[in-house]
Coordinates of C-alpha atoms in Angstrom, one line a residue:
V154 CA -0.1 0.1 0.0
D155 CA 2.8 2.5 1.0
L156 CA 4.5 1.4 -2.3
G157 CA 1.4 2.2 -4.6
M158 CA 0.7 5.4 -2.5
L159 CA 4.4 6.6 -3.3
F160 CA 3.9 5.9 -6.9
V161 CA 0.8 7.9 -7.1
M162 CA 2.5 10.8 -5.3
W163 CA 5.2 10.8 -8.1
A164 CA 2.8 10.3 -11.1
V165 CA 0.8 13.3 -10.0
M166 CA 3.9 15.4 -9.1
M167 CA 5.4 14.6 -12.6
V168 CA 2.2 15.5 -14.5
A169 CA 2.1 18.8 -12.7
M170 CA 5.9 19.5 -13.3
M171 CA 6.0 18.6 -16.8
V172 CA 2.9 19.4 -18.6
P173 CA 3.5 23.2 -18.4
S174 CA 6.8 22.9 -20.6
A175 CA 5.0 20.4 -22.9
S176 CA 2.2 22.9 -23.6
P177 CA 3.7 24.4 -26.9
V178 CA 3.9 21.1 -28.6
I179 CA 0.3 20.1 -27.2
L180 CA -1.4 23.1 -28.7
I181 CA 0.5 22.8 -32.0
V182 CA -0.7 19.2 -32.4
A183 CA -4.3 20.3 -31.3
A184 CA -4.0 23.0 -34.1
A185 CA -2.6 20.4 -36.7
N186 CA -5.4 17.9 -35.8
R187 CA -8.2 20.7 -36.2
K188 CA -6.7 21.4 -39.8
H189 CA -6.5 17.6 -40.8
R190 CA -9.6 16.7 -39.2
E191 CA -12.2 19.3 -40.1
R192 CA -15.2 17.0 -39.6
A193 CA -14.1 14.9 -36.9
D194 CA -13.1 15.5 -33.2
P195 CA -9.6 17.0 -32.9
L196 CA -9.7 16.5 -29.1
V197 CA -9.3 12.5 -29.6
P198 CA -5.8 12.3 -31.2
T199 CA -4.6 15.4 -29.2
G200 CA -5.8 13.7 -25.9
L201 CA -3.8 10.4 -27.0
F202 CA -0.7 12.5 -27.7
L203 CA -1.1 13.8 -24.2
A204 CA -1.6 10.3 -22.8
G205 CA 1.5 8.9 -24.7
Y206 CA 3.5 11.7 -23.2
L207 CA 2.1 11.2 -19.7
L208 CA 2.8 7.4 -20.1
V209 CA 6.5 8.0 -20.4
W210 CA 6.6 9.9 -17.3
T211 CA 4.2 7.3 -15.6
A212 CA 6.8 4.9 -16.3
F213 CA 9.6 7.5 -14.9
S214 CA 7.3 7.8 -11.7
A215 CA 7.7 3.9 -11.3
V216 CA 11.4 4.1 -11.6
A217 CA 11.8 7.0 -9.1
T218 CA 9.2 5.1 -6.7
V219 CA 11.5 2.1 -6.5
A220 CA 14.6 4.3 -6.2
Q221 CA 13.1 6.2 -3.1
W222 CA 11.8 3.0 -1.5
G223 CA 15.6 1.8 -2.1
L224 CA 17.0 5.0 -0.5
H225 CA 14.7 4.8 2.2
T226 CA 15.6 1.0 3.1
T227 CA 19.1 1.9 3.2
A228 CA 18.6 4.9 5.6
L229 CA 19.9 7.5 3.1
L230 CA 16.4 9.3 3.0
S231 CA 14.9 10.6 6.0
P232 CA 11.0 10.0 6.8
G233 CA 10.6 13.8 5.2
M234 CA 12.0 12.1 2.1
V235 CA 15.1 14.5 2.2
S236 CA 18.8 13.1 1.4
V237 CA 20.4 12.6 4.8
S238 CA 23.8 11.8 2.8
P239 CA 25.7 15.1 1.7
V240 CA 27.7 12.6 -0.4
L241 CA 24.6 11.4 -2.3
G242 CA 23.1 15.0 -2.6
G243 CA 26.6 16.3 -3.8
L244 CA 26.9 13.4 -6.3
L245 CA 23.6 14.0 -7.7
L246 CA 24.1 17.8 -8.0
L247 CA 27.4 17.1 -9.8
I248 CA 25.8 14.5 -12.1
A249 CA 23.1 16.9 -13.1
G250 CA 25.5 19.8 -13.5
I251 CA 27.4 17.6 -16.1
F252 CA 24.6 16.3 -17.7
Q253 CA 23.5 20.0 -18.8
F254 CA 26.5 20.1 -20.9
T255 CA 26.4 16.6 -22.6
P256 CA 25.4 16.1 -26.2
L257 CA 22.6 13.9 -25.2
K258 CA 21.0 16.8 -23.0
Q259 CA 21.5 19.2 -25.9
A260 CA 19.9 16.7 -28.6
C261 CA 16.7 16.2 -26.3
L262 CA 16.6 19.7 -25.5
S263 CA 16.4 20.7 -29.1
H264 CA 13.2 18.6 -29.8
C265 CA 11.7 20.1 -26.7
R266 CA 12.7 23.6 -27.8
S267 CA 11.3 23.1 -31.3
P268 CA 7.7 22.1 -30.9
L269 CA 6.9 22.8 -34.6
G270 CA 9.8 21.3 -35.7
F271 CA 9.0 18.0 -33.7
V272 CA 5.5 17.9 -35.1
M273 CA 6.4 18.4 -38.7
G274 CA 9.4 15.9 -38.5
H275 CA 7.5 13.2 -36.3
W276 CA 3.9 13.7 -37.6
R277 CA 1.8 10.4 -37.7
A278 CA -1.9 10.4 -38.8
G279 CA -4.4 8.4 -36.8
R280 CA -5.0 7.3 -33.1
V281 CA -2.2 5.0 -33.0
G282 CA 0.2 7.9 -34.7
A283 CA -1.0 10.5 -32.3
M284 CA -0.3 7.9 -29.3
R285 CA 3.3 7.3 -30.9
M286 CA 4.1 10.9 -31.3
G287 CA 3.3 11.4 -27.7
L288 CA 5.4 8.6 -26.4
E289 CA 8.4 10.1 -28.7
H290 CA 8.1 13.4 -27.2
G291 CA 7.8 12.1 -23.7
L292 CA 11.3 10.2 -24.3
Y293 CA 13.0 13.2 -25.7
C294 CA 11.5 15.1 -22.7
A295 CA 12.7 12.5 -20.1
G296 CA 15.9 12.4 -21.6
C297 CA 16.3 16.0 -21.2
C298 CA 15.2 16.3 -17.4
W299 CA 15.4 12.9 -15.8
I300 CA 18.3 13.8 -13.5
L301 CA 16.7 17.2 -12.7
M302 CA 13.8 15.3 -11.5
A303 CA 16.3 13.3 -9.4
L304 CA 17.3 16.2 -7.7
L305 CA 14.1 16.2 -5.7
F306 CA 15.9 13.8 -3.3
V307 CA 18.6 16.6 -2.3
A308 CA 16.1 19.3 -0.8
G309 CA 13.0 16.9 -0.1
V310 CA 10.7 15.2 -2.7
M311 CA 7.6 17.1 -1.0
N312 CA 9.6 20.4 -0.7
L313 CA 7.1 22.5 -2.7
L314 CA 9.8 25.3 -3.2
W315 CA 12.2 22.9 -4.4
V316 CA 9.5 21.5 -6.9
A317 CA 8.5 24.9 -8.0
V318 CA 12.2 25.8 -8.8
I319 CA 13.0 22.6 -10.7
S320 CA 9.5 23.3 -12.5
L321 CA 10.4 26.6 -13.7
F322 CA 13.8 25.9 -14.5
V323 CA 12.7 23.2 -17.0
L324 CA 10.1 25.6 -18.3
A325 CA 12.6 28.3 -18.8
E326 CA 15.4 26.3 -20.6
K327 CA 12.6 24.9 -22.8
V328 CA 10.7 27.8 -23.9
L329 CA 12.8 31.1 -23.2
P330 CA 14.7 32.6 -26.5
R331 CA 17.7 31.9 -24.8
G332 CA 16.8 28.6 -23.2
E333 CA 20.3 26.8 -24.0
L334 CA 22.2 29.4 -22.1
V335 CA 19.7 29.1 -19.1
G336 CA 20.3 25.5 -19.1
R337 CA 24.2 25.8 -19.2
L338 CA 24.1 28.6 -16.4
G339 CA 22.0 26.1 -14.4
G340 CA 24.3 23.4 -15.1
A341 CA 27.4 25.9 -13.7
V342 CA 25.3 26.6 -10.6
L343 CA 24.4 22.9 -10.1
L344 CA 28.2 22.0 -10.3
G345 CA 29.3 24.6 -7.9
A346 CA 26.6 23.5 -5.4
G347 CA 27.7 19.8 -6.0
V348 CA 31.3 21.0 -5.1
V349 CA 30.3 22.8 -2.0
V350 CA 28.0 19.9 -0.6
L351 CA 30.8 17.3 -1.1
A352 CA 33.5 19.5 0.3
S353 CA 31.4 20.1 3.6
A354 CA 30.9 16.4 3.7
V355 CA 35.0 15.9 3.7

């Protein structure tokens, strides 16, 4: 029961954190469906696109649930769902900072930052096609943001301020005109924070 409730918490949190940053591509998919389906309801394929997108983050929530359960079992996580190990927290910050500069991050981010390009390059007609498009976009999004979500373990999974900061950072690097620069600046901050936390542990 506890594991199930933990999974529901992660799933709801991922929806709240990730749907706003995906709203540009969702709106473009809806507009494209209205154009291609003038005599049919465009909400159905758009809803299936969103369902495919959320399915990826639901799978991520399952992985995060198992990870949190393991950290709790090994006493690396407090009852308040905050890391009690400065080494763990520092390493997560360092990995997140380094990942911001990797080619994989940049490749995934480029798809997230170009919703029109994604729709034009990955368009598939029909309900199955809409679901597949949602899955593909969800995978790019998860590839871009997975380690940022793992940072929830650093300051607390239920820390609403930390959740808001991460959500705003994800939104900024995806939709702002200089989002790539925002991502790199954020990476530098994360690297610095990781060094400080690890140094305090030593």
